[in-house]
Amino acid sequence: MKKLFVYLKDYRKESVLAPLFKLLEAFFELFVPLVMASIIDRGIGSPGNSDMGHIVRMGLCLLLLAAVGLASSVTAQFFAARAAVGFSAKLRQAVFEHIQRLDFTNIDRAGTSTLITRMTSDINQVQSGVNMVLRLFLRSPIIVFGAMIMAFTIDVKSALIFVVAIPLLAVVVFGVMMITMPMYKKVQSALDRVLGITRENLTGVRVIRAFHQEEVEEKRFREQNNALSHLQTAVARISAVMNPLTYVIVNGAIIALIYTGALQVNMGNLTQGEVVAIINYMSQILVELVKLANLIVTITKALACADRVAGVLEIPAGEAAERCNTSAQPAAEEAGKPVGDTMQYSIPYLEFDHVSLTYQGAGDKTLQDVHFRVERGQTIGIIGGTGSGKSSLVNLIPGFYPVTEGAIRLEGQNIQSIPMEQLRRRIGVVPQKAVLFKGTIRSNLQWGKPDATDEELWQAIDTAQAREVVEGRDGGLDARVAQNGKNLSGGQKQRLTIARALVRKPEILILDDSASALDYATDAKLRQALKEVEKDTTTFIVSQRASTIRHADQILVLDDGMIVGIGTHEKLLEDCQVYQEIYYSQYEKEVVE
């Protein structure tokens, strides 16, 4: 929790004023029993000896105390709410920005559902905790100890009951807190699992229905949901013990006070009003300790959630983020090799130098000893069976995952020494799964280049063979796109994602099986159009279709994470058995251009 306090620094004034106004309210509240005692002893007094004027004056005093207390309470609530909401907004923004800087390895390890829970539910709990702390964390103890002190000023013997009751109450409250805090962490973890299953079911609802797995998924969800319910019930039972125990202790103390007070009044050591005042102070303690008990529950939840949120911020951002703020030139000098226009083409434009990749937590290498060179402007085809490592290979070029062995060099410079922002600006990626965002076609295409003109957009659309998609929708470029492109077909989404990558006119274009939903005629037109794009654009095409990569300058054939063949289509047909198997398995079914 301490690590999160930095996000309260802009709300120092509110964080100080909120508890101060609550203390002011508590200060006036402590005077109420004394005023009541004065009304009983002097105003009412003995029969036939009442003072109506004193009763009116003290009544007005009570109204004044109530008005001032209400104003103080409302003001404190305003400042507390402002500080808590502002704090949570800054914290949520910081967590979101940190997640954006995480490399794919850490995102995979943390899990999407966990990150969503911590950004929403957990931060909301922390916000409630901050709000309650600013309002009650000082007020309740001040009322408790202030009431005890005021009781001592009235009668020491009666006040000794407070000395016994308050420690007993503290043991109950803090004992429950120590037991429930780790349990609340388990509850939040169980909530993560429920959210994960829910997310899987919503995103994969079509697959679930296609394979008639509704009952299986319902059973799986029911099991996790019941586990969450049992955990919540268990912690609720323990938390529920707090209020009855505090009531038993406080009411027992009140009984003892009435008995002691009656004896003291009978002996003439106390007045009736003073006994009523002492009992009122004990009642105040009861109310405040009930509030404090609820506050402790809220704080316990908030602390558990704060630890989880801090855990996200403690995930290392990885080498990618560390490289974002470094300058390109020092990195180039460190590499000891020329960069950019000073590059001599005797050095390959892009080189994989005996690269291996092992995903975190995986037992075996996904890629092993991958070595090849690419010249500027070449088209590289990558083909292989399912799970051969095709996507893993192209994901290394923009630095989505760090290589575990070897090095990748761009114009002679290790990509790990290039600032990530500069590296990504030179690369256009069309991922295997076409992803569009809620908005318009224009807003989606301008992800690649925010200031792109309509002419540039249409040029990219034409190259991606998507003109009919855009012109066929009301509004053209300003046509609405639903979340994740739900109102578009698979082929339409793929063409628009290709257009989005082309808008920025990248030096390196990566098409990761991005034409799988296109028919063969459209695929052929797309390949022809890509050849006519900037001649210096180096293109990587990952595909399961031999026809898609047949005319590439180089074709890489992957099998079980290793390159088993490299060369042109004709060369591989002669001497690469894996390529022959792939090609001839498709040749009988399609006419390869």
XYZ file of C-alpha atoms in Angstrom:
593
model
C 0.000 0.000 0.000
C 2.891 2.370 0.764
C 3.990 2.267 -2.875
C 0.593 3.584 -3.921
C 0.661 6.651 -1.665
C 2.654 8.501 -4.327
C -0.605 8.875 -6.286
C -2.085 10.869 -3.383
C 0.608 13.551 -3.539
C -1.531 15.853 -5.706
C -4.297 15.641 -3.091
C -2.323 16.533 0.015
C -4.647 19.424 0.863
C -7.770 17.260 0.598
C -6.097 14.440 2.530
C -5.384 16.821 5.409
C -8.625 18.830 5.376
C -10.940 15.789 5.268
C -9.778 14.257 8.581
C -9.440 17.725 10.169
C -13.088 18.532 9.505
C -14.033 15.083 10.785
C -12.059 15.808 13.969
C -13.927 19.107 14.273
C -17.212 17.201 14.002
C -16.003 14.724 16.645
C -14.942 17.580 18.923
C -18.454 19.083 18.911
C -20.047 15.653 19.295
C -18.117 15.039 22.525
C -19.788 18.083 24.079
C -23.315 16.746 23.501
C -23.440 14.443 26.600
C -22.201 17.333 28.786
C -24.980 19.573 27.472
C -27.512 16.788 28.112
C -26.183 16.380 31.652
C -26.596 20.130 32.224
C -30.190 19.994 30.939
C -31.016 17.114 33.323
C -29.251 18.489 36.391
C -29.955 22.237 36.068
C -32.815 22.458 33.610
C -35.037 19.643 34.796
C -33.576 19.186 38.296
C -35.841 18.023 41.038
C -39.671 18.207 40.747
C -40.843 21.814 41.054
C -37.316 23.163 40.597
C -36.948 23.166 36.764
C -35.344 25.990 34.776
C -37.104 26.313 31.432
C -34.816 29.118 30.285
C -31.774 26.927 30.816
C -33.440 24.089 28.903
C -34.115 26.413 25.943
C -30.574 27.779 25.978
C -29.059 24.315 26.097
C -31.515 23.131 23.422
C -30.321 25.910 21.133
C -26.759 24.930 21.974
C -27.531 21.352 20.876
C -28.960 22.646 17.594
C -25.837 24.750 17.042
C -23.610 21.748 17.737
C -25.691 19.676 15.302
C -25.504 22.354 12.578
C -21.744 22.818 12.928
C -21.231 19.058 13.047
C -23.318 18.574 9.890
C -21.397 21.290 8.022
C -18.095 19.773 9.124
C -19.225 16.292 8.098
C -20.375 17.394 4.616
C -17.148 19.335 4.058
C -15.055 16.368 5.181
C -17.003 14.055 2.872
C -16.395 16.414 -0.060
C -12.636 16.525 0.460
C -12.417 12.770 1.159
C -14.380 11.895 -1.976
C -12.298 14.260 -4.085
C -9.042 12.790 -2.807
C -10.204 9.167 -3.137
C -11.622 9.549 -6.658
C -8.603 11.528 -7.850
C -6.250 8.981 -6.315
C -8.002 6.044 -7.957
C -8.079 7.824 -11.338
C -4.323 8.448 -11.230
C -3.635 4.922 -9.984
C -5.786 3.355 -12.701
C -4.038 5.488 -15.320
C -0.623 4.459 -13.963
C -1.559 0.773 -13.986
C -2.909 1.044 -17.530
C 0.233 2.817 -18.752
C 2.416 0.216 -17.030
C 0.491 -2.614 -18.680
C 1.001 -0.918 -22.037
C 4.760 -1.049 -21.425
C 4.819 -4.732 -20.466
C 6.311 -7.093 -22.992
C 4.258 -10.011 -24.250
C 6.027 -12.448 -21.907
C 4.864 -10.637 -18.772
C 1.348 -10.093 -20.121
C 1.087 -13.814 -20.879
C 2.332 -14.655 -17.393
C -0.003 -12.237 -15.571
C -3.102 -13.138 -17.578
C -5.665 -10.833 -19.130
C -8.446 -11.590 -16.644
C -6.179 -10.825 -13.674
C -5.082 -7.502 -15.142
C -8.697 -6.505 -15.822
C -9.761 -7.413 -12.270
C -6.936 -5.413 -10.746
C -7.674 -2.358 -12.882
C -11.385 -2.392 -12.037
C -12.575 -4.257 -8.932
C -9.324 -4.007 -6.970
C -8.806 -0.290 -7.581
C -12.462 0.379 -6.702
C -11.897 -1.372 -3.364
C -8.751 0.685 -2.775
C -10.717 3.856 -3.576
C -13.370 2.929 -0.998
C -10.646 2.213 1.522
C -8.993 5.610 1.014
C -12.345 7.377 1.298
C -13.260 5.592 4.534
C -9.802 6.098 6.048
C -9.877 9.850 5.420
C -13.338 10.089 6.948
C -13.240 7.692 9.889
C -9.730 6.473 10.632
C -8.991 9.465 12.894
C -12.549 10.310 13.895
C -13.445 6.945 15.417
C -10.345 6.614 17.642
C -10.696 10.253 18.736
C -14.329 9.684 19.713
C -13.427 6.446 21.548
C -10.513 7.871 23.535
C -12.113 11.309 23.831
C -15.243 9.767 25.346
C -13.082 7.822 27.772
C -11.195 10.962 28.791
C -14.433 12.918 29.201
C -15.774 10.065 31.343
C -12.697 10.359 33.578
C -13.395 14.067 34.049
C -16.859 13.140 35.350
C -16.036 10.127 37.557
C -12.831 8.086 37.725
C -14.408 4.964 39.234
C -17.036 4.688 36.525
C -14.513 5.513 33.816
C -12.385 2.510 34.804
C -15.017 0.386 33.078
C -13.956 2.085 29.831
C -10.355 1.022 30.474
C -11.460 -2.619 30.517
C -13.967 -2.456 27.665
C -11.844 -0.638 25.083
C -8.907 -3.138 25.050
C -11.379 -6.030 24.762
C -12.978 -4.310 21.795
C -9.567 -3.696 20.223
C -8.698 -7.392 20.546
C -11.922 -8.367 18.787
C -11.585 -5.819 15.979
C -7.915 -6.358 15.175
C -8.156 -10.126 15.684
C -10.868 -10.344 13.036
C -8.806 -8.115 10.748
C -5.718 -10.354 10.996
C -7.782 -13.463 10.212
C -9.760 -11.999 7.303
C -7.014 -10.116 5.454
C -5.407 -13.213 3.820
C -8.874 -14.602 3.152
C -9.837 -11.509 1.158
C -6.760 -12.061 -1.028
C -8.032 -15.558 -1.790
C -11.458 -14.130 -2.613
C -9.944 -11.747 -5.166
C -7.906 -14.591 -6.710
C -11.079 -16.659 -7.015
C -12.752 -13.664 -8.639
C -9.903 -13.634 -11.175
C -10.668 -17.230 -12.106
C -14.395 -16.561 -12.475
C -13.677 -13.536 -14.655
C -11.246 -15.574 -16.742
C -13.843 -18.262 -17.435
C -16.464 -15.613 -18.212
C -14.129 -13.896 -20.656
C -13.272 -17.194 -22.353
C -16.948 -18.061 -22.745
C -17.889 -14.680 -24.155
C -15.015 -14.555 -26.649
C -15.396 -18.217 -27.633
C -19.176 -18.486 -27.546
C -19.389 -19.565 -31.192
C -16.889 -22.378 -30.729
C -18.650 -23.524 -27.564
C -21.984 -23.693 -29.354
C -20.497 -25.271 -32.460
C -19.164 -28.178 -30.383
C -22.183 -28.256 -28.077
C -20.079 -27.677 -24.969
C -22.559 -25.437 -23.143
C -23.127 -27.939 -20.334
C -19.393 -28.493 -19.847
C -18.724 -24.766 -19.641
C -21.706 -24.228 -17.351
C -20.350 -26.918 -15.039
C -16.875 -25.371 -15.076
C -18.273 -21.914 -14.341
C -20.540 -23.295 -11.610
C -17.591 -24.959 -9.876
C -15.487 -21.784 -9.847
C -18.466 -19.632 -8.920
C -19.327 -21.943 -6.023
C -15.711 -21.873 -4.873
C -15.857 -18.065 -4.890
C -19.169 -18.141 -3.005
C -17.758 -20.483 -0.352
C -14.727 -18.254 0.164
C -16.907 -15.149 0.424
C -19.266 -16.918 2.822
C -16.376 -18.057 5.019
C -14.853 -14.597 5.282
C -18.297 -13.033 5.773
C -19.013 -15.358 8.696
C -15.829 -14.322 10.443
C -16.450 -10.641 9.714
C -20.041 -11.006 10.927
C -18.791 -12.092 14.362
C -17.340 -8.616 14.895
C -20.573 -6.675 15.376
C -22.254 -9.069 17.863
C -19.080 -9.321 19.948
C -18.670 -5.546 20.069
C -22.326 -5.119 21.038
C -21.995 -7.727 23.802
C -18.888 -6.046 25.227
C -20.288 -2.512 25.013
C -23.721 -3.396 26.361
C -22.078 -5.323 29.174
C -20.059 -2.199 29.924
C -23.254 -0.087 29.898
C -24.883 -2.471 32.401
C -21.828 -2.137 34.606
C -21.980 1.654 34.242
C -25.655 1.804 35.210
C -25.014 -0.341 38.247
C -21.931 1.643 39.312
C -23.627 4.932 38.522
C -26.684 4.024 40.588
C -24.471 3.297 43.582
C -22.582 6.562 43.090
C -25.814 8.571 42.822
C -27.172 6.856 45.919
C -24.027 7.870 47.801
C -24.243 11.417 46.436
C -20.987 11.237 44.489
C -22.681 11.627 41.070
C -25.754 13.395 39.740
C -28.318 11.759 37.508
C -27.222 13.908 34.579
C -23.594 12.819 34.974
C -24.639 9.148 34.926
C -26.618 9.795 31.738
C -23.562 11.573 30.263
C -21.282 8.612 31.041
C -23.783 6.197 29.488
C -24.014 8.479 26.422
C -20.251 8.400 26.117
C -20.349 4.616 26.226
C -23.067 4.662 23.544
C -20.882 6.935 21.444
C -18.072 4.457 21.824
C -20.415 1.654 20.747
C -21.495 3.527 17.594
C -17.944 4.495 16.708
C -16.576 1.022 17.281
C -19.261 -0.431 15.021
C -18.168 2.114 12.414
C -14.538 1.245 13.130
C -15.325 -2.454 12.744
C -16.865 -1.828 9.329
C -13.942 0.437 8.514
C -11.522 -2.345 9.420
C -13.343 -4.722 7.072
C -13.142 -2.146 4.281
C -9.483 -1.436 5.030
C -8.728 -5.165 5.068
C -10.251 -5.546 1.623
C -8.499 -2.400 0.419
C -5.097 -3.553 1.692
C -5.501 -6.952 0.053
C -6.495 -5.290 -3.210
C -3.731 -2.692 -2.891
C -1.150 -5.473 -2.652
C -2.539 -6.991 -5.841
C -2.472 -3.647 -7.664
C 1.063 -2.971 -6.443
C 1.960 -6.441 -7.719
C 1.051 -5.329 -11.248
C 3.203 -2.212 -10.932
C 6.083 -4.386 -9.706
C 6.043 -6.550 -12.827
C 9.190 -5.534 -14.708
C 8.352 -3.608 -17.852
C 11.043 -5.550 -19.687
C 13.766 -4.472 -22.050
C 11.259 -2.977 -24.453
C 10.157 -0.255 -22.035
C 13.677 0.454 -20.863
C 14.662 1.148 -24.445
C 11.831 3.611 -25.078
C 13.575 6.603 -23.501
C 17.051 5.985 -24.831
C 18.407 7.802 -27.851
C 19.169 6.041 -31.089
C 22.597 7.446 -31.725
C 24.289 6.340 -28.469
C 22.809 2.901 -29.029
C 24.229 2.818 -32.529
C 27.618 3.944 -31.291
C 27.534 1.257 -28.619
C 26.852 -1.316 -31.296
C 29.885 0.036 -33.127
C 28.161 -0.105 -36.478
C 26.782 2.578 -38.827
C 23.060 3.302 -38.889
C 20.520 4.574 -41.403
C 21.783 6.322 -44.509
C 25.405 5.654 -43.619
C 24.765 1.923 -43.927
C 26.626 0.123 -46.620
C 24.580 -2.579 -48.313
C 27.424 -5.050 -47.925
C 25.883 -5.622 -44.497
C 22.474 -7.330 -44.697
C 19.445 -5.142 -44.099
C 18.057 -7.663 -41.598
C 19.876 -10.642 -40.136
C 18.859 -13.438 -37.805
C 22.137 -14.556 -36.254
C 21.634 -18.046 -34.796
C 18.493 -17.004 -32.936
C 16.699 -19.221 -30.446
C 13.520 -18.500 -28.495
C 12.148 -20.174 -25.395
C 8.887 -18.882 -23.967
C 8.918 -18.303 -20.242
C 7.810 -21.430 -18.428
C 8.170 -23.592 -21.537
C 10.357 -26.672 -21.353
C 11.627 -26.762 -24.948
C 12.787 -24.134 -27.405
C 10.132 -22.785 -29.744
C 12.776 -21.595 -32.219
C 16.238 -23.091 -32.438
C 19.331 -21.778 -34.220
C 17.439 -19.701 -36.817
C 19.942 -18.088 -39.176
C 19.196 -16.153 -42.381
C 19.793 -12.790 -44.064
C 17.396 -10.439 -45.812
C 18.201 -7.584 -48.190
C 16.182 -4.379 -48.353
C 13.080 -4.658 -50.520
C 12.960 -8.445 -50.574
C 9.800 -10.470 -50.028
C 10.278 -13.325 -47.595
C 7.783 -16.159 -47.437
C 7.520 -18.271 -44.296
C 5.740 -21.602 -44.407
C 5.532 -24.660 -42.216
C 3.171 -26.923 -40.373
C 0.978 -25.867 -37.463
C 3.124 -25.109 -34.415
C 6.356 -24.926 -36.401
C 7.153 -21.436 -35.043
C 6.179 -19.178 -37.952
C 4.390 -16.523 -35.862
C 7.026 -16.740 -33.151
C 9.710 -15.910 -35.715
C 8.061 -12.756 -37.070
C 7.083 -11.637 -33.547
C 10.790 -11.334 -32.763
C 11.352 -8.653 -35.420
C 9.331 -5.874 -33.681
C 10.640 -7.095 -30.310
C 7.360 -8.501 -29.024
C 9.420 -11.219 -27.356
C 13.129 -11.032 -26.518
C 15.413 -13.614 -28.098
C 16.923 -16.076 -25.625
C 19.988 -16.832 -27.756
C 21.646 -15.135 -30.707
C 20.812 -11.688 -32.072
C 18.623 -9.949 -34.645
C 20.325 -7.082 -36.470
C 18.653 -4.334 -38.472
C 21.132 -2.571 -40.747
C 23.920 -4.077 -38.688
C 22.509 -2.879 -35.360
C 21.146 -5.222 -32.725
C 17.440 -4.443 -32.422
C 17.740 -4.649 -28.628
C 19.858 -1.492 -28.751
C 17.308 0.412 -30.867
C 14.770 2.518 -28.919
C 11.512 0.608 -29.115
C 9.510 3.577 -30.367
C 11.893 4.042 -33.288
C 11.934 0.331 -34.086
C 8.155 -0.015 -34.079
C 7.768 3.125 -36.212
C 9.659 1.370 -38.994
C 7.553 -1.791 -38.906
C 3.980 -2.510 -39.924
C 2.406 -5.650 -38.467
C -0.779 -7.401 -39.535
C -1.363 -9.997 -36.786
C -2.704 -13.483 -37.289
C -5.984 -12.502 -35.659
C -7.519 -9.432 -37.295
C -8.353 -6.887 -34.594
C -10.362 -3.720 -35.216
C -11.410 -1.205 -32.587
C -14.745 0.457 -31.974
C -14.989 3.665 -33.963
C -14.924 4.333 -37.690
C -12.982 2.882 -40.599
C -11.024 6.146 -40.711
C -10.074 6.024 -37.014
C -8.926 2.413 -37.383
C -6.784 3.125 -40.441
C -5.225 6.179 -38.803
C -3.743 4.037 -36.034
C -0.772 3.621 -38.333
C -0.505 7.338 -39.094
C -2.751 9.757 -37.154
C -2.290 12.602 -39.665
C -2.867 10.471 -42.763
C -4.831 12.239 -45.503
C -7.815 10.740 -47.311
C -5.603 10.207 -50.346
C -3.155 8.145 -48.293
C -6.007 6.176 -46.756
C -7.548 5.333 -50.121
C -4.154 4.366 -51.515
C -3.691 1.855 -48.687
C -7.296 0.653 -49.105
C -6.757 0.028 -52.816
C -3.546 -1.884 -52.178
C -5.314 -4.035 -49.565
C -8.170 -4.725 -52.011
C -10.618 -3.172 -49.554
C -12.233 -0.440 -51.670
C -15.449 -2.405 -52.097
C -15.584 -2.926 -48.319
C -15.380 0.810 -47.617
C -17.568 2.018 -50.488
C -20.179 -0.620 -49.726
C -20.909 0.805 -46.274
C -22.891 3.918 -45.417
C -20.514 6.750 -44.637
C -17.491 5.355 -46.478
C -14.410 6.125 -44.417
C -16.650 7.353 -41.602
C -18.702 4.137 -41.484
C -19.068 2.749 -37.984
C -16.993 -0.226 -36.861
C -18.313 -2.263 -33.937
C -16.058 -3.464 -31.146
C -13.543 -5.964 -32.538
C -15.123 -5.463 -35.966
C -18.163 -7.607 -35.157
C -20.150 -5.995 -37.987
C -17.591 -7.090 -40.603
C -16.780 -10.489 -42.086
C -13.438 -12.199 -41.519
C -12.140 -11.287 -44.975
C -13.247 -7.659 -44.628
C -11.488 -7.351 -41.283
C -8.299 -8.841 -42.701
C -8.236 -6.430 -45.623
C -8.795 -3.414 -43.361
C -6.042 -4.511 -40.974
C -3.682 -4.855 -43.948
C -4.689 -1.353 -45.077
C -4.035 -0.046 -41.553
C -0.465 -1.384 -41.677
C 0.106 0.025 -45.171
C -1.008 3.561 -44.246
C 2.214 4.216 -42.339
C 4.335 3.036 -45.329
C 6.606 0.878 -43.185
C 10.126 -0.202 -44.046
C 9.242 -3.725 -42.925
C 5.770 -5.170 -43.489
C 4.829 -8.351 -41.612
C 1.755 -10.255 -42.798
C 1.202 -13.051 -40.292
C -1.205 -15.372 -42.098
C -3.320 -12.271 -42.636
C -4.933 -13.408 -45.898
C -6.277 -16.752 -44.681
C -9.895 -15.583 -44.978
C -9.458 -14.211 -48.526
C -10.441 -16.121 -51.618
C -7.627 -17.082 -54.010
C -8.450 -14.385 -56.552
C -8.388 -11.599 -53.960
C -5.230 -13.088 -52.437
C -3.522 -13.004 -55.840
C -4.577 -9.385 -56.432
C -3.285 -8.446 -52.994
C 0.119 -10.043 -53.659
C 0.374 -8.263 -56.989
C -0.557 -4.925 -55.402
C 2.014 -5.379 -52.640
C 4.747 -5.786 -55.265
C 3.858 -2.371 -56.659
C 4.123 -0.663 -53.270
C 7.335 1.056 -52.191
C 10.180 -0.927 -53.718
C 12.286 -0.564 -50.555
C 9.636 -2.195 -48.350
C 10.819 -5.532 -46.995
C 7.845 -7.874 -46.681
C 7.468 -10.990 -44.562
C 4.513 -13.182 -45.523
C 3.513 -16.011 -43.182
C 1.061 -18.394 -44.800
C -0.183 -21.957 -44.871
C -0.784 -21.621 -48.610
C 2.095 -22.445 -50.946
C 0.490 -20.248 -53.611
C 0.705 -17.176 -51.378
C 4.470 -17.355 -50.859
C 5.444 -19.067 -54.132
C 6.810 -15.912 -55.789
C 8.744 -14.651 -52.748
C 12.447 -13.835 -53.181
C 13.231 -16.218 -50.329
C 11.084 -18.862 -48.710
C 11.832 -20.101 -45.200
C 10.518 -23.570 -44.412
C 10.084 -24.213 -40.690
C 9.643 -27.551 -38.992
C 9.532 -27.904 -35.200
C 11.173 -24.508 -34.672
C 14.085 -25.040 -37.066
C 14.699 -23.867 -40.615
C 14.789 -26.997 -42.745
C 14.837 -25.216 -46.064
C 15.586 -21.777 -47.469
C 15.533 -20.589 -51.055
C 13.213 -19.963 -53.973
C 10.148 -21.993 -54.820
C 11.933 -23.925 -57.566
C 14.956 -24.697 -55.409
C 12.867 -25.915 -52.489
C 10.787 -28.169 -54.741
C 14.013 -29.888 -55.712
C 15.737 -30.399 -52.370
C 13.358 -29.722 -49.430
C 11.175 -32.671 -48.495
C 9.012 -30.691 -46.022
C 8.231 -28.056 -48.653
C 7.458 -30.746 -51.205
C 4.980 -32.377 -48.814
C 3.236 -29.041 -48.138
C 3.166 -28.022 -51.782
C 1.946 -31.279 -53.255
C -0.661 -31.733 -50.525
C -2.233 -28.492 -51.789
C -1.383 -28.684 -55.490
C -4.061 -31.242 -56.260
C -6.701 -29.082 -54.609
C -5.829 -25.697 -56.070
C -4.333 -24.167 -59.124
C -1.192 -22.393 -58.037
C -0.467 -19.256 -60.020
